[in-house]
Coordinates of C-alpha atoms and ligand atoms in Angstrom, one line a residue:
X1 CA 36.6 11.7 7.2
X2 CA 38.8 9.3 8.9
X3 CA 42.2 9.1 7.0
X4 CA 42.4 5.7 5.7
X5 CA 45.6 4.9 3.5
X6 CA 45.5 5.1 0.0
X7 CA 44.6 1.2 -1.1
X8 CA 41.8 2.0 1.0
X9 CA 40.4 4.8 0.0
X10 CA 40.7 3.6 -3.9
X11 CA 38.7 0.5 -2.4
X12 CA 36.3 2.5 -0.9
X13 CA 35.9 5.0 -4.3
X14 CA 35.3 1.2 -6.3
X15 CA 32.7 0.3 -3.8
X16 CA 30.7 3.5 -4.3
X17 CA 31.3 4.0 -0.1
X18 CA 31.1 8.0 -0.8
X19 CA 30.8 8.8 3.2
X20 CA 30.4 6.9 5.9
X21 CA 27.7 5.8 7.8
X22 CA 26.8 6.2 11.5
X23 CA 27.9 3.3 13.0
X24 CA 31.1 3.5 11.1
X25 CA 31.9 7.3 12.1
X26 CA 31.5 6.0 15.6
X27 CA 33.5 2.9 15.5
X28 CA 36.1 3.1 13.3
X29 CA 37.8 5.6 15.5
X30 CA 37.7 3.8 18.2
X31 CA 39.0 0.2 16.8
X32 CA 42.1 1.8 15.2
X33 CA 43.0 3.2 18.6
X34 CA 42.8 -0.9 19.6
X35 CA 39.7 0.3 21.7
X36 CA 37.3 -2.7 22.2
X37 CA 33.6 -2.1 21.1
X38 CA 30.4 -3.0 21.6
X39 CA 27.7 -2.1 19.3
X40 CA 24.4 -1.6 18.8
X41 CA 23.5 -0.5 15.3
X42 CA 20.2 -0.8 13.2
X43 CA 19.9 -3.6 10.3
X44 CA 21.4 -2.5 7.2
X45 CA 23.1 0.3 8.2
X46 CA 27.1 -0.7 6.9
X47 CA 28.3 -2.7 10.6
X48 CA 30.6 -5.0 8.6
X49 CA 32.6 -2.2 7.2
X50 CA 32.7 -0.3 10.7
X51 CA 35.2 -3.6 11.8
X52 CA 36.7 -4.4 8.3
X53 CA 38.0 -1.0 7.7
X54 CA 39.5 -0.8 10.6
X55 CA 40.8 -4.0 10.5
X56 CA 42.6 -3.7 7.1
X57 CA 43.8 -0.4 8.0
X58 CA 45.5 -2.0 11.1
X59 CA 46.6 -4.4 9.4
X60 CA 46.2 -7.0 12.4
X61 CA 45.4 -10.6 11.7
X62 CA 42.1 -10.5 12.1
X63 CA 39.3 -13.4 13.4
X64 CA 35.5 -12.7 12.5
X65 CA 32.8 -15.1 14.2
X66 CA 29.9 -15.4 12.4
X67 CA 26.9 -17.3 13.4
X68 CA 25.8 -18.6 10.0
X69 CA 28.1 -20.2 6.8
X70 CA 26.8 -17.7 4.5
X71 CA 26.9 -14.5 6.7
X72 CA 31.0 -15.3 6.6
X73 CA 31.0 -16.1 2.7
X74 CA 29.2 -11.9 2.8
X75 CA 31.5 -11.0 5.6
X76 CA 35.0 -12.3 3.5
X77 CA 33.5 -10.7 0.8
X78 CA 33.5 -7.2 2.0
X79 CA 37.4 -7.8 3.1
X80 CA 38.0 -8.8 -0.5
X81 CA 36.5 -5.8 -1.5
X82 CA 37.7 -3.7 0.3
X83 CA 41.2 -4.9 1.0
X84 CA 41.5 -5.6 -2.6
X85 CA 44.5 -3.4 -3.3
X86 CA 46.1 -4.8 -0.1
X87 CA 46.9 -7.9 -1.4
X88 CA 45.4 -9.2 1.8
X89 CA 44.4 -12.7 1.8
X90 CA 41.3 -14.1 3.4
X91 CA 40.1 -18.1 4.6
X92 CA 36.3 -18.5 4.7
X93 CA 36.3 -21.3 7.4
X94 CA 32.8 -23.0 7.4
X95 CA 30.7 -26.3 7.9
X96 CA 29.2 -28.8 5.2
X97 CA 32.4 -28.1 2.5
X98 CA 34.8 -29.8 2.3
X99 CA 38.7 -28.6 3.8
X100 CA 41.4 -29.0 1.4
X101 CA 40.5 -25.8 -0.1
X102 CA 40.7 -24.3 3.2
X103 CA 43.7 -25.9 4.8
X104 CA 44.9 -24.6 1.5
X105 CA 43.5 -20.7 2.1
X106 CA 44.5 -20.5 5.4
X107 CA 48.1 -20.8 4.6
X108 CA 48.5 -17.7 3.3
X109 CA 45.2 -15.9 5.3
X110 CA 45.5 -12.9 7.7
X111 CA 42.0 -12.4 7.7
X112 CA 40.1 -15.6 9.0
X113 CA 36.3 -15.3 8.7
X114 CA 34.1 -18.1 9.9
X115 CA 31.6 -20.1 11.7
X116 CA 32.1 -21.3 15.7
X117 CA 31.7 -25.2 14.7
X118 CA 34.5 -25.6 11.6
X119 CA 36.9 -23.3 13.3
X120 CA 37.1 -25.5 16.8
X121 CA 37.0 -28.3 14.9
X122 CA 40.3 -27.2 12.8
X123 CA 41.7 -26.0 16.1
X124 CA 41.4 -29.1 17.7
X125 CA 43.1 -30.4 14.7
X126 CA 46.5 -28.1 15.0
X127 CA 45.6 -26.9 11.5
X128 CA 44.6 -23.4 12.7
X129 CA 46.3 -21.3 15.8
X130 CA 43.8 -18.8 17.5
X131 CA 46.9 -17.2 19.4
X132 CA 47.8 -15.6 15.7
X133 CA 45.0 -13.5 16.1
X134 CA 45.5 -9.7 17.3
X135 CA 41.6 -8.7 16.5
X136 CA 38.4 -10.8 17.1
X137 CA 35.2 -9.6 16.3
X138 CA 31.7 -11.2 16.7
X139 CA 29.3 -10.4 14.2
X140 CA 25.7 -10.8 15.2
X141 CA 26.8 -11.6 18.5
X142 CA 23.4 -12.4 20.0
X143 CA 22.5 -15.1 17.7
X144 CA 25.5 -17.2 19.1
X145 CA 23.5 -17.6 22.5
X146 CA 20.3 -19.0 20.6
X147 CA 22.1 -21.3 18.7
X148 CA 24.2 -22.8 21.5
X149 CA 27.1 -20.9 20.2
X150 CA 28.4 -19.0 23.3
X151 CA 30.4 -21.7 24.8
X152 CA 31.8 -22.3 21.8
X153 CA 32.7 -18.8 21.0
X154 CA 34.0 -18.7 24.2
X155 CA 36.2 -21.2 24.2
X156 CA 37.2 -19.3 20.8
X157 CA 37.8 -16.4 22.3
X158 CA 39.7 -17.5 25.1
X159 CA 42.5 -18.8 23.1
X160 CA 43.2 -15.7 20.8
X161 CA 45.0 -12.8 22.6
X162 CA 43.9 -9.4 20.8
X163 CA 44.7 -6.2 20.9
X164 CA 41.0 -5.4 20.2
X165 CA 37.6 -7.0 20.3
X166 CA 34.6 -6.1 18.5
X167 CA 30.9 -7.6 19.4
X168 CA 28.3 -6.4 16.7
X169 CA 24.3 -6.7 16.6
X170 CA 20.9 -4.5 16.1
X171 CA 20.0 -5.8 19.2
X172 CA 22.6 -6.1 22.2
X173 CA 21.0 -7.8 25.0
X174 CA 22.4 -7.7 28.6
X175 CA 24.1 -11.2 28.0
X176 CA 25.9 -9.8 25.4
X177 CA 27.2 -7.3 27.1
X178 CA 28.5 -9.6 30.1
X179 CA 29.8 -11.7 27.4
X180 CA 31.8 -9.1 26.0
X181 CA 33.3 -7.7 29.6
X182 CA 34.6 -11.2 29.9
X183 CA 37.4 -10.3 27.3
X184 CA 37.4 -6.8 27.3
X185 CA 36.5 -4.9 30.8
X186 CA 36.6 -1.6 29.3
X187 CA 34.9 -2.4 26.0
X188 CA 33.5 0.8 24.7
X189 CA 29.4 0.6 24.4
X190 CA 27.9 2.1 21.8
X191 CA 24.1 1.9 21.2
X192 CA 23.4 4.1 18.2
X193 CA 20.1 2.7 17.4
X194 CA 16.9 1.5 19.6
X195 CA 16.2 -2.2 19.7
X196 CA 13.6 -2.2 17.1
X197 CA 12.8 -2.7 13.6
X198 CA 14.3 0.0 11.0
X199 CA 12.1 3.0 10.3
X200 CA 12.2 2.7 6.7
X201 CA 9.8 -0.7 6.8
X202 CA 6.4 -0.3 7.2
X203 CA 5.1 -3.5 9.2
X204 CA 1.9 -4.5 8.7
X205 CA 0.2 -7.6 11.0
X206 CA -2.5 -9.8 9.4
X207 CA -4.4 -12.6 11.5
X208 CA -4.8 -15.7 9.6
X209 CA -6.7 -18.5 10.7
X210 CA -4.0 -21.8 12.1
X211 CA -4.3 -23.5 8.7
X212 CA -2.0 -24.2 5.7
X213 CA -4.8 -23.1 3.2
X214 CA -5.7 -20.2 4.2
X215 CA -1.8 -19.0 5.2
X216 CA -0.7 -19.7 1.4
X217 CA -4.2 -17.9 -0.2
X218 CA -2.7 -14.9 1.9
X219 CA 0.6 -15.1 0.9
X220 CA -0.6 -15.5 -3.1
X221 CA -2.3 -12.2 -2.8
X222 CA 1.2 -10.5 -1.4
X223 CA 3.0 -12.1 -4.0
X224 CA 0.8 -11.5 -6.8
X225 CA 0.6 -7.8 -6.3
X226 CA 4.7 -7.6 -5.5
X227 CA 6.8 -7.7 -8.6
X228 CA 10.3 -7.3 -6.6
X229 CA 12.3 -9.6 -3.8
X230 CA 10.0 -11.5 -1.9
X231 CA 11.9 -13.1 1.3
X232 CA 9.0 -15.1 2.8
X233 CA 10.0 -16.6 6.5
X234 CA 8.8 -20.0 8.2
X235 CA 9.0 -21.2 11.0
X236 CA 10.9 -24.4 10.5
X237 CA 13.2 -26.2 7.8
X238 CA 9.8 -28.6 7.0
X239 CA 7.5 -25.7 6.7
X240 CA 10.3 -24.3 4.4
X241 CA 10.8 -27.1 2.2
X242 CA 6.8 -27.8 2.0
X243 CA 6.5 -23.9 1.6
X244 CA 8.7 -23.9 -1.6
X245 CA 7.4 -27.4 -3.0
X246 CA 4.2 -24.9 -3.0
X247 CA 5.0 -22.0 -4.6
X248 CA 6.3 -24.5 -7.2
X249 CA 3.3 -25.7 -7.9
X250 CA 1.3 -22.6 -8.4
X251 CA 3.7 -21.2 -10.6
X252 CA 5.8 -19.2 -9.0
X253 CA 9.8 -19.5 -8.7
X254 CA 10.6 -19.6 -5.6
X255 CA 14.2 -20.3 -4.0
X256 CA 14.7 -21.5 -0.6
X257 CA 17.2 -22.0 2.4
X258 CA 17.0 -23.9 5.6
X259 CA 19.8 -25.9 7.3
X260 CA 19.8 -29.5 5.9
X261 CA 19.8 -28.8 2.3
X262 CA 23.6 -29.6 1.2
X263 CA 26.3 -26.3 1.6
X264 CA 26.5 -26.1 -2.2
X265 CA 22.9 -25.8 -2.7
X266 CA 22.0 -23.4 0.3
X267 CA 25.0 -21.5 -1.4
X268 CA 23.6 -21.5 -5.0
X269 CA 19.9 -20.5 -4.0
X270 CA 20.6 -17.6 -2.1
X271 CA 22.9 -16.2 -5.3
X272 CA 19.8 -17.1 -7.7
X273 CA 17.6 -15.0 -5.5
X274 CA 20.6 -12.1 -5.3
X275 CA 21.1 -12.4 -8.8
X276 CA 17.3 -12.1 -9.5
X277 CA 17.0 -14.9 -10.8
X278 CA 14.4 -16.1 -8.7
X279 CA 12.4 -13.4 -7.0
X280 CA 10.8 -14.9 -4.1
X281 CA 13.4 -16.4 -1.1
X282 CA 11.7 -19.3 1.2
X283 CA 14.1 -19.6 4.4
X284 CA 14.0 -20.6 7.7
X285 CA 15.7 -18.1 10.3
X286 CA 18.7 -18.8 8.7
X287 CA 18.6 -16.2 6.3
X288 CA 16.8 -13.8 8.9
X289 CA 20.7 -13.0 10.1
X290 CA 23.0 -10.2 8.3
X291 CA 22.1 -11.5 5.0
X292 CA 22.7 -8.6 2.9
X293 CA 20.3 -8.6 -0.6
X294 CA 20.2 -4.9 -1.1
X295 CA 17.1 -4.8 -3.5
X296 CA 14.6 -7.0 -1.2
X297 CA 11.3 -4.9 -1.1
X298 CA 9.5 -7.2 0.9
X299 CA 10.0 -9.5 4.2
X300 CA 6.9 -12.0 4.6
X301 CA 6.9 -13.2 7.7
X302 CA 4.3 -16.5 6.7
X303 CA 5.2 -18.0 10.5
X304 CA 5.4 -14.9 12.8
X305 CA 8.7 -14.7 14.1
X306 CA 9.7 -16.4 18.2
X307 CA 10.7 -13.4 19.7
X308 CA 11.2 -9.6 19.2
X309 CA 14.6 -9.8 18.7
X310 CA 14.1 -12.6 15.4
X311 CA 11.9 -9.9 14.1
X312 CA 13.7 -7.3 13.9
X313 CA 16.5 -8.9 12.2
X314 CA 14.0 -10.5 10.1
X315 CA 12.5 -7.2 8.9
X316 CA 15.7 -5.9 8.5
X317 CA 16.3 -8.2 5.4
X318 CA 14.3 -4.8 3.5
X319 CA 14.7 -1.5 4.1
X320 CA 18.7 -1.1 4.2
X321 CA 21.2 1.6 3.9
X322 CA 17.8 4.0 3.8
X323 CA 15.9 2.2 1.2
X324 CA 12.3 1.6 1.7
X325 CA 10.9 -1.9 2.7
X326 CA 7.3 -3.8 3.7
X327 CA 7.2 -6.3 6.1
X328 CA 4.1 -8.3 6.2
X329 CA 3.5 -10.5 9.3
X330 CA 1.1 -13.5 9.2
X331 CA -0.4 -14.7 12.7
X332 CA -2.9 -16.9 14.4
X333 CA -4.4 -16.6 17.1
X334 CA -2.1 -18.2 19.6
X335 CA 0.1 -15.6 18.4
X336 CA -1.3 -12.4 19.4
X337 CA 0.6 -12.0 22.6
X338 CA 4.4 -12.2 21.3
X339 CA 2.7 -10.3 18.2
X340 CA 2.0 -7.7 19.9
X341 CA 5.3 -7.2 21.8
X342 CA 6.1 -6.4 18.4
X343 CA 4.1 -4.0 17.4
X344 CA 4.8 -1.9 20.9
X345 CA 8.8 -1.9 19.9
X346 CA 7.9 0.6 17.6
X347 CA 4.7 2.5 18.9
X348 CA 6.1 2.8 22.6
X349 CA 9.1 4.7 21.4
X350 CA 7.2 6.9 18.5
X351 CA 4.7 8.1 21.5
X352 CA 7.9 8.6 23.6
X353 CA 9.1 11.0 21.2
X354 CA 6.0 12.8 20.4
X355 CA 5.6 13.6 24.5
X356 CA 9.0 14.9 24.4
X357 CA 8.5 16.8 21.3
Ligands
ADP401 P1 24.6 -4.3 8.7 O1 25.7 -5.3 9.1 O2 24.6 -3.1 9.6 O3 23.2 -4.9 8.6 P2 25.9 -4.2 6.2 O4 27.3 -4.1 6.7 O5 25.4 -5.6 5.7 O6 24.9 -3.7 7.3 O7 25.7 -3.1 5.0 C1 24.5 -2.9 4.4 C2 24.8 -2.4 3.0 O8 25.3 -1.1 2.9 C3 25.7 -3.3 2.2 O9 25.2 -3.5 0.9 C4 27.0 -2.5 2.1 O10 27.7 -2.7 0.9 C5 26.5 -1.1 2.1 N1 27.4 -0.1 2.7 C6 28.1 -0.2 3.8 N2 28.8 0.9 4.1 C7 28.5 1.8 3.1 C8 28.9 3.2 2.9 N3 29.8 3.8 3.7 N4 28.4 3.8 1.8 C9 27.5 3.1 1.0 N5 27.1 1.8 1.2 C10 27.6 1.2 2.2
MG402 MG1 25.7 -7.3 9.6

């Protein structure tokens, strides 16, 4: 076992982190000798502590680029955790809230965590200094060049001056990888996992007929005969909202995230869902990103996902740290092409390793 420092280690005994994972045996290592990593690592399986124990140990101020607000609230809250007996003092720098309260935390932050958008805009401001910075890490790295992100992450990027960078994803494209050599030519690559969905899921594909109706009667029969987390996915924040509005109606209580409902709101329906106090989630792809629900037994997927690389992440919402999961996958017609590119991710490599075995 890596020899962390004692606040550490008491952290890690609080968090019930009895040994570490993969992906932290192989990067932690590497980070506190200020090697710069790249790394491929199935959903679920403890990434954000591979770069915030490392991190804390260091003792660096640190930058973390998320792509969503509430994958940095998750992300600041595993540095509180486990830097708790460090006295270490983290800003959560995000858009829709308002920035008194983080003018106010960045004062006194070494660990920044936060979204592209808010932190250039503070930047361009002179209320935060990316130079301070002597680690940078992008979590869910590959999601910044869907959303438009890269430049700005870029731009980020180029104006701190680290010791060490991390890039972090289940799925590491060659873009990513490019991306990465722009700020750190010897980045270590480490692909631990394939790019597909986690083993622990079992996926199952149904064909539904292009229609509202019959999509909801399916997705009734999931729900009726699943008592635990439900995360059911759509395809956009309209489909969400009329989605939920739904559910509603039938009786069921759903809660639900897309991008336009107000910060404090997105905020407060994904903790009713954590908390259990609503078992089924409606989201757009927001939530299909290093949201971490522990307990979620089942990823509907009502809209099948765009591409292979949105689900994976979105089946990785079940089936973490080991646990078992179902992921359920409604398509139509038109989608039986990207639908099956799915399906392959996982039966090309199983009959790869049964030839070699
Ligand atoms: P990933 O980013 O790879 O999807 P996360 O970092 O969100 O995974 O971690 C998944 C879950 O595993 C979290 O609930 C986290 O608290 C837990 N976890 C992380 N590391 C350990 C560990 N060493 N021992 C036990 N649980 C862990
Ligand atoms: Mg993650």
């Amino acid at each position: 076992m890596i020899n962390f420092d004692e606040q550490i280690r008491r952290a890690l005994s609080d968090a019930g982190y009895n040994s570490l994972t993969q992906v932290q045996e192989r990067a932690i290592p590497l980070l506190l000798q200020t090697k710069s990593v790249i790394v491929q690592a199935k959903t679920g399986s403890g990434k954000t502590a591979s770069y915030v124990l490392p991190l804390l140990q260091l003792g660096y101020p640190s930058l973390v680029i998320t792509p969503t607000r509430e994958l940095a609230g998750q992300v600041s809250d595993e540095f509180k955790k486990l830097g708790k007996y460090k006295g270490i003092n983290v800003a959560t720098i995000i858009g829709g809230v308002g920035y008194t309260s983080q003018l106010n935390e960045l004062r006194s932050a070494k660990i920044v965590v936060g979204t592209p958008g808010r932190l250039l805009d503070l930047w361009s401001k002179d209320k935060l200094d990316f130079s301070q910075f002597q680690a940078a890490v992008v979590d869910e790295v590959d999601r910044m060049f869907d959303m438009g992100f890269v430049d700005d992450v870029r731009m980020i990027l180029k104006h701190t001056t680290p010791k060490v960078f991390g890039f972090f994803s289940a799925t590491v494209p060659p873009e990513v990888e490019s991306l990465a050599r722009e700020f750190s030519r010897c980045a270590e690559l480490i692909k631990l996992d394939e790019y597909k969905p986690v083993e622990e899921v079992e996926q199952r594909f149904v064909e539904t007929r292009n229609d509202w109706t019959d999509k909801v009667s399916k997705l009734r029969e999931l729900l009726n005969s699943n008592r635990g987390k439900i995360i059911v996915f759509t395809r956009t924040k309209e489909r969400a909202k009329m989605l939920y509005n739904s559910l509603w109606d039938l009786g069921y209580r759903a809660s639900v995230m897309y991008g336009d409902l107000p910060q404090a709101k997105r905020e407060q329906n994904l903790r009713l869902f954590r908390e259990g106090k609503r078992n089924v989630l409606v989201s757009t792809d927001l939530a299909s990103r290093g949201i971490d629900v522990i307990d979620v037994d089942l990823v509907v997927n009502f809209d099948a996902p765009r591409d292979v690389e949105t689900y994976i992440h979105r089946v990785g919402r079940t089936g973490r740290m080991g646990r078992n999961g179902v992921a359920i996958t409604l398509y139509t017609t038109r989608e039986r092409e990207i639908v099956n590119r799915m399906k392959n991710l996982s039966k090309k490599l199983e009959s790869k390793e049964t030839a070699n075995s």
